[in-house]
Coordinates of C-alpha atoms in Angstrom, one line a residue:
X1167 CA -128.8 99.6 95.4
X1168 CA -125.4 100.3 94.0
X1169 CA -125.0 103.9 92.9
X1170 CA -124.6 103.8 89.2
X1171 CA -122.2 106.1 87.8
X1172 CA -122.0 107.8 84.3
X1173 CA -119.9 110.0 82.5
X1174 CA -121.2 112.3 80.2
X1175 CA -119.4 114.2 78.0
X1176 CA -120.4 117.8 75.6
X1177 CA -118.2 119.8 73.2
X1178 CA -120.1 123.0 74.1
X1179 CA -118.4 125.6 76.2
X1180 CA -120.5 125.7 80.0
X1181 CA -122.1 128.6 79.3
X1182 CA -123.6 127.9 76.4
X1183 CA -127.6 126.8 76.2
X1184 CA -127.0 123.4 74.5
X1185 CA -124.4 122.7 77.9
X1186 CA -127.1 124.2 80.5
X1187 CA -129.7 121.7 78.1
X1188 CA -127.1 118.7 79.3
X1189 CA -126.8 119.7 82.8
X1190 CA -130.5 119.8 83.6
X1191 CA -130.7 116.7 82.2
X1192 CA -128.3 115.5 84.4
X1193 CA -130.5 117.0 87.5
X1194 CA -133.3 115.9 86.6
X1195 CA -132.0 112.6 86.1
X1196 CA -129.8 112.5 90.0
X1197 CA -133.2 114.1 91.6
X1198 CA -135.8 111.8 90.4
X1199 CA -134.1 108.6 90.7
X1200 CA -132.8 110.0 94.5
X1201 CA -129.2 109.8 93.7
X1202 CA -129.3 106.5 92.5
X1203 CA -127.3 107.3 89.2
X1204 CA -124.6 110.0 89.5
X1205 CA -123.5 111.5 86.7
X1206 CA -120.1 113.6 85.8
X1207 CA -120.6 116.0 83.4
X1208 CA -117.1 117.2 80.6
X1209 CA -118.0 119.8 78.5
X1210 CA -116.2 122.0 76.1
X1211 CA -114.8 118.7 74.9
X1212 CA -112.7 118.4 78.1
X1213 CA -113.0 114.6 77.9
X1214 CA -114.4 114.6 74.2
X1215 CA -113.8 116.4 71.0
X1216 CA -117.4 117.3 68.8
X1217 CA -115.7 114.9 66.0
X1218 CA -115.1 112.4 68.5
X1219 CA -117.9 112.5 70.4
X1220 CA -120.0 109.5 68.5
X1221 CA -117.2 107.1 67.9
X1222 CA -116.2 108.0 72.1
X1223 CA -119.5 107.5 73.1
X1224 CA -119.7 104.1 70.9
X1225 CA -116.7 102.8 72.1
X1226 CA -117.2 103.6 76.5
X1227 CA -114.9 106.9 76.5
X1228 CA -117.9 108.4 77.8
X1229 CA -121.2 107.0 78.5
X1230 CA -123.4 109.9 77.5
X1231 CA -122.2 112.5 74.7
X1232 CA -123.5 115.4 73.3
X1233 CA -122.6 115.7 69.2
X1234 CA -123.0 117.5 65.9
X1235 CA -124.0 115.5 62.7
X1236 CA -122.1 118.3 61.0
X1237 CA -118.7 116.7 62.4
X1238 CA -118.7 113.5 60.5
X1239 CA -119.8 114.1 57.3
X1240 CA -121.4 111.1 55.9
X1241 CA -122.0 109.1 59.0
X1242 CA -125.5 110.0 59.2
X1243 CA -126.7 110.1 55.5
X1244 CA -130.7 109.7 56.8
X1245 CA -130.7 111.9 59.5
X1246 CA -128.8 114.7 57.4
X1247 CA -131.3 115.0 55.6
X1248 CA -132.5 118.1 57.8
X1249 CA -129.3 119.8 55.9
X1250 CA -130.8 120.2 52.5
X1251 CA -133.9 122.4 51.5
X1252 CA -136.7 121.8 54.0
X1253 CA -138.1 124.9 54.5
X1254 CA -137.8 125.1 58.0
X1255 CA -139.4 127.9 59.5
X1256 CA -137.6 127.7 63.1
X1257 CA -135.7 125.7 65.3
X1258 CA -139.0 124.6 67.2
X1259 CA -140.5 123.5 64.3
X1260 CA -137.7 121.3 63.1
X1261 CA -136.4 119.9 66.7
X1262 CA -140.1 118.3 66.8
X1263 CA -139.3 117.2 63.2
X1264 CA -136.4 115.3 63.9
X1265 CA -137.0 114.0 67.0
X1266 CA -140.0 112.7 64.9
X1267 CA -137.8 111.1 62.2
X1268 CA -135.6 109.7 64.6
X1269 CA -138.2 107.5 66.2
X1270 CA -140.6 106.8 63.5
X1271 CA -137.7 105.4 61.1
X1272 CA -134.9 104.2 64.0
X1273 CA -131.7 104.9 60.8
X1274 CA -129.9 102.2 60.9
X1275 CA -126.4 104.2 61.0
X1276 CA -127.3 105.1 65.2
X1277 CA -127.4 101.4 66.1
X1278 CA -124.5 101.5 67.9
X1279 CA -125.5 103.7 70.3
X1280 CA -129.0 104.4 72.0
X1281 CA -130.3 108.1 71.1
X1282 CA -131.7 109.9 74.2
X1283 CA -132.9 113.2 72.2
X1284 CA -132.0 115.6 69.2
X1285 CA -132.2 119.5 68.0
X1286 CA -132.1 121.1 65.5
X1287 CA -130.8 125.0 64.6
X1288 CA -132.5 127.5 63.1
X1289 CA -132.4 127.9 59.1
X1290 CA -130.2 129.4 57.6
X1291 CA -130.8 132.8 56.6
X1292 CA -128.6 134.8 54.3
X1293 CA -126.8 137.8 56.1
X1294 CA -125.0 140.6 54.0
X1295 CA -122.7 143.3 55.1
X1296 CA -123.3 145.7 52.2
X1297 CA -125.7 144.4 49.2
X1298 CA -129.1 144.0 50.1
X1299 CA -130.4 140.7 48.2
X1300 CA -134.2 140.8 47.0
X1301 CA -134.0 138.5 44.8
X1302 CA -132.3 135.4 42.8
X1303 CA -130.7 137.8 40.2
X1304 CA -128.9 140.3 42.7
X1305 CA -127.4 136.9 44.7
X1306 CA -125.3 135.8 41.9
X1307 CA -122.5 138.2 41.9
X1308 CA -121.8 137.4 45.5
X1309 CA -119.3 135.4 47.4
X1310 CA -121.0 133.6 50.0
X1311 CA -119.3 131.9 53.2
X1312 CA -121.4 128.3 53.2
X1313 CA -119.8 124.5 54.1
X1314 CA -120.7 121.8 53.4
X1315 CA -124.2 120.6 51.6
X1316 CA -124.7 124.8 52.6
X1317 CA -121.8 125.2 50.0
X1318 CA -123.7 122.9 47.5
X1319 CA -127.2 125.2 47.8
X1320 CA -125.3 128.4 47.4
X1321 CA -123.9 127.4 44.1
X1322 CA -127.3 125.8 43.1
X1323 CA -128.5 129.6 43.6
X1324 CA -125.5 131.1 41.3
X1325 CA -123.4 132.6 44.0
X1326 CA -120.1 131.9 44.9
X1327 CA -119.3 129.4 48.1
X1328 CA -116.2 130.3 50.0
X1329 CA -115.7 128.7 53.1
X1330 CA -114.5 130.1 55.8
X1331 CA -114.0 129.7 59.8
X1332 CA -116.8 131.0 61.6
X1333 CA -114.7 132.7 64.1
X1334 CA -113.1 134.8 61.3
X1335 CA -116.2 135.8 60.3
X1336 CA -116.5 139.3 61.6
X1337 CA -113.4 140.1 60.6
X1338 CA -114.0 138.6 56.6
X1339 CA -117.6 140.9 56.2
X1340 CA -116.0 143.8 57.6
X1341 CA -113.1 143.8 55.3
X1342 CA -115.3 142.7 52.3
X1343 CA -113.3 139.3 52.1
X1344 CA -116.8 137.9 51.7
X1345 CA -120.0 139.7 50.7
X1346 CA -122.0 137.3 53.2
X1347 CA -122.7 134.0 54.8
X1348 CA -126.0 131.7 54.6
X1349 CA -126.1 130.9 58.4
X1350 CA -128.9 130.5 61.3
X1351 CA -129.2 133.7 63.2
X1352 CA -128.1 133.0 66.5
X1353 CA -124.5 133.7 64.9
X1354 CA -125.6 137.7 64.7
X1355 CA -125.1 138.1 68.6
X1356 CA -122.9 135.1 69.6
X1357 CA -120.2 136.1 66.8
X1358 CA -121.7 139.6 67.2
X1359 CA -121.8 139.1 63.0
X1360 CA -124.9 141.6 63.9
X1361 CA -122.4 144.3 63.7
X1362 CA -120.9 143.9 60.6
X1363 CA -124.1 142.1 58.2
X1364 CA -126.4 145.3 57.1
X1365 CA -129.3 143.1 55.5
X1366 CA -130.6 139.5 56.4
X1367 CA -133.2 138.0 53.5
X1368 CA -135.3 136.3 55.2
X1369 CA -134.5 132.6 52.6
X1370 CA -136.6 130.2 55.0
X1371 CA -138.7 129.0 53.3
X1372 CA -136.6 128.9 50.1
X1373 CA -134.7 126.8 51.4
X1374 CA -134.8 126.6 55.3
X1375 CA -131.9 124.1 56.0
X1376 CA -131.1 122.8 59.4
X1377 CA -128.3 121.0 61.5
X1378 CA -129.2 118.2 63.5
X1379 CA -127.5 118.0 67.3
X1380 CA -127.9 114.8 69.3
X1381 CA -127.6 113.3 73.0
X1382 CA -126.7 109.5 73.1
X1383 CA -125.8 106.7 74.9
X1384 CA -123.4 103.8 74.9
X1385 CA -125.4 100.8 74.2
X1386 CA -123.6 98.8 77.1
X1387 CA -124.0 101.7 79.3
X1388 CA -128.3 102.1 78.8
X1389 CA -128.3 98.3 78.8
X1390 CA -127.0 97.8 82.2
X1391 CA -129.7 100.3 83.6
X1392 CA -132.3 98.5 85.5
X1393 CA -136.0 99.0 83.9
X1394 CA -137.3 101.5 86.1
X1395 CA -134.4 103.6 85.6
X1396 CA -134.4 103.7 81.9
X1397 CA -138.1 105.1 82.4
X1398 CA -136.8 107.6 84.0
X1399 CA -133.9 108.3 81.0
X1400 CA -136.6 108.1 78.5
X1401 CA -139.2 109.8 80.1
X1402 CA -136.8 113.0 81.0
X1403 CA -135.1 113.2 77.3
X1404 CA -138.8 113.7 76.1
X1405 CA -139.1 116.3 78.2
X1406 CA -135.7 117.9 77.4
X1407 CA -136.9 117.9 73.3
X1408 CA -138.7 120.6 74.3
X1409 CA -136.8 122.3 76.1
X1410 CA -134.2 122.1 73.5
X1411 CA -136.9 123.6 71.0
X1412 CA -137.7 126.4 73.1
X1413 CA -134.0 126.8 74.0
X1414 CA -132.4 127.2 70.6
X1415 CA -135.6 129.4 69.5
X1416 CA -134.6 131.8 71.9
X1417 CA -130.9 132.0 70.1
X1418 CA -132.2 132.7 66.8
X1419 CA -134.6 135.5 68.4
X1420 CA -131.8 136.8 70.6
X1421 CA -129.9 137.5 67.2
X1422 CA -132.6 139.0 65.1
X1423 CA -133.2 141.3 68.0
X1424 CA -129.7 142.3 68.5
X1425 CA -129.2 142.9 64.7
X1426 CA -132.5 144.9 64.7
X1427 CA -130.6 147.1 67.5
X1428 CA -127.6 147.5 65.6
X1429 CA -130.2 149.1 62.8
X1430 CA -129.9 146.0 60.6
X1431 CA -132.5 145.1 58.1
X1432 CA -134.8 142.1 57.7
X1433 CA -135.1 141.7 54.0
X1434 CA -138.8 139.4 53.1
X1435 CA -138.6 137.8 49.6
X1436 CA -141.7 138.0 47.6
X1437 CA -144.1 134.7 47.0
X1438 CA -142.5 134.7 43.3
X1439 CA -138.4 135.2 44.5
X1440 CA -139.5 132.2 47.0
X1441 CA -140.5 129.6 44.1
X1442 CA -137.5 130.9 42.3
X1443 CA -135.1 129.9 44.5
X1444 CA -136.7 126.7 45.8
X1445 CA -136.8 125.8 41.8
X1446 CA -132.6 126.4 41.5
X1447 CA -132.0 124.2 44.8
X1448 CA -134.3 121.8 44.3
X1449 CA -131.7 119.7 42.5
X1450 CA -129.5 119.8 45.5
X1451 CA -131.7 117.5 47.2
X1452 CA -131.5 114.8 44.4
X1453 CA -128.3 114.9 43.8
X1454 CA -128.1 114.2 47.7
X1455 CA -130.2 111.5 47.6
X1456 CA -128.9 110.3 44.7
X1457 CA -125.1 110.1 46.3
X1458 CA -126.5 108.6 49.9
X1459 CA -127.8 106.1 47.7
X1460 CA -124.7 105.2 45.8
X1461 CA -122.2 105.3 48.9
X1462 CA -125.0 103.4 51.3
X1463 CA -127.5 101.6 49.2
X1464 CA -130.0 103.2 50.9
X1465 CA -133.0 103.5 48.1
X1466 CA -134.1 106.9 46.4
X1467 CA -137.8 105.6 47.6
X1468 CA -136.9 105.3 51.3
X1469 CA -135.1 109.0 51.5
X1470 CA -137.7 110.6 49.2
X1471 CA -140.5 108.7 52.1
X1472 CA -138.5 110.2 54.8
X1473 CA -137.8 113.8 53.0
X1474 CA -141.8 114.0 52.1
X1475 CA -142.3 113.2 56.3
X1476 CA -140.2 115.3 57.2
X1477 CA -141.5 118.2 55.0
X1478 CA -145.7 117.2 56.6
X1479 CA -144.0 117.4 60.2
X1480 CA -142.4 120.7 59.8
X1481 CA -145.8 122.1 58.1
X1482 CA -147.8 120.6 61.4
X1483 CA -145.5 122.1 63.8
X1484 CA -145.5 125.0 62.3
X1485 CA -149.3 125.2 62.8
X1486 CA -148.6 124.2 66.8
X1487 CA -146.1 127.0 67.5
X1488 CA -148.4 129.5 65.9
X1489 CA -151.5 128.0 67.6
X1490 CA -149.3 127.6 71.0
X1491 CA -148.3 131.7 70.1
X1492 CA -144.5 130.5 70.4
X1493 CA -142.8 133.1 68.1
X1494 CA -140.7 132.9 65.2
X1495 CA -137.5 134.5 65.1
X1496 CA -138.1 135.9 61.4
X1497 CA -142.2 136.4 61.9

């Protein structure tokens, strides 16, 4: 049999967990079909860019990539629905979720390629370097660093949304630029933002947010794979979803605990501030839906369907990691 080769290209840096994710895919992959397919792996967008990757993968640039919905906003109007107020409670939780979606509903706006697996992060959680936020009231004086459909929940809450580069982060909370940033916590040891935030509320379940990461394939490219083979490609990536879960878990605990080191504070919000806040970024999600359906045609019915699944499969896994005693990064 002809060796079958493959290029597969990441925009994360080598190091990184969601590059170590891609490379034991690729293993895996060489190992159990005994070096029948041979893949090359690009990351740190060496052959790719992250706002290139889908189009690139789409169009044979590379015949695996690894992408952020978060790069091309509006592409993926059904599956960004993770973005707006979920109530995620971890990155286990809502990688299952997704994953979920992804193959219950097939969105119409991935056609072009063929999806191998997705994550998603942790919720955000709101981190400030000097005011400690209880509740809704104390928020709304603040200037809060938030993109995107982030932006649009901060102003729902009465804050201020600034945007600013992630990078200049550390710099922007220690100078006061910015009073904080509504983020996931794996940013409080890989930005070291642990050193600089004082206080992170604990907002995940008022509005637990998430950004969805996939692996894809050029349709050509999985089409040409003999039968047995794309067993194989299936059967691995279903292994990798949780491995993803588990992986990106581990970020979001990594940065709890090294903010807890650096003698930062976890801040709860009571059962009260909770329904508070969900109540002022509720609209956020309609106006969502309501815009998804004016730009797509995509019905209110069908993204409220997929919002209310989404919402059951988060509460399920949620039960699982607790009954599986996988922790939380926040519990």
């Amino acid at each position: 049999m002809k060796t079958i080769s493959l290029k597969f290209a990441a925009y994360h840096p080598p190091t990184t967990d969601e590059a170590r994710l891609g490379q034991e895919f690729i293993d895996l992959i060489q190992e159990r079909t005994s070096g029948a397919v041979k893949i090359q792996y690009f990351t740190g967008g060496a052959l790719l860019k992250a706002g290139e990757m889908y189009d690139g993968v789409q169009n044979g640039i590379a015949d695996i990539g690894e992408g952020a919905l978060s790069y091309n906003p509006g592409k993926f109007p059904e599956m960004d629905l993770s973005t707006t107020p979920l109530g995620v409670p971890s990155p286990w939780s809502i990688t299952h979720t997704v994953n979920e979606m992804y193959k219950k509903y097939m969105p119409a706006e991935y056609k072009s390629t063929h999806v191998l697996w997705m994550w998603g992060n942790g919720p955000a959680v709101l981190m400030t370097s000097k005011k400690q936020v209880t509740n809704l009231d104390e928020l709304k004086s603040l200037k809060i660093r938030a993109q995107a459909l982030t932006g649009e929940i901060v102003k729902a809450l009465g804050a201020a949304a600034t945007s600013y580069a992630m990078p200049e982060m550390y710099d922007g909370l220690s100078k006061g630029v910015v009073d904080g940033v509504l983020v996931d916590p794996s940013v409080l040891i890989s930005f070291k933002l642990g050193d600089v935030v004082k206080y992170v509320t604990d907002v995940s379940k008022a509005i637990g947010n998430s950004y969805t990461f996939y692996i894809t394939m050029n349709n050509d490219s999985w089409n040409k794979l003999p039968n047995n083979i794309k067993d194989i490609f299936t059967q691995t990536a279903d292994e990798l979803i949780e491995k993803s879960a588990a992986a990106i878990n581990r970020q979001d605990i990594a940065g709890i605990d090294y903010f807890k080191a650096a003698g930062g504070t976890i801040v709860p919000l009571s059962g009260a501030e909770v329904a508070r806040w969900q109540a002022a970024v509720s609209a956020v999600t309609d106006e969502y839906i309501a815009s998804v359906t004016k730009t797509t045609g995509i019905s209110a019915d069908v993204q409220k369907e997929h919002f209310k699944f989404m919402q059951d499969r988060i509460a399920y896994w949620e039960g699982e990691q607790v009954k599986r005693g996988i922790p939380f990064p926040l519990k």
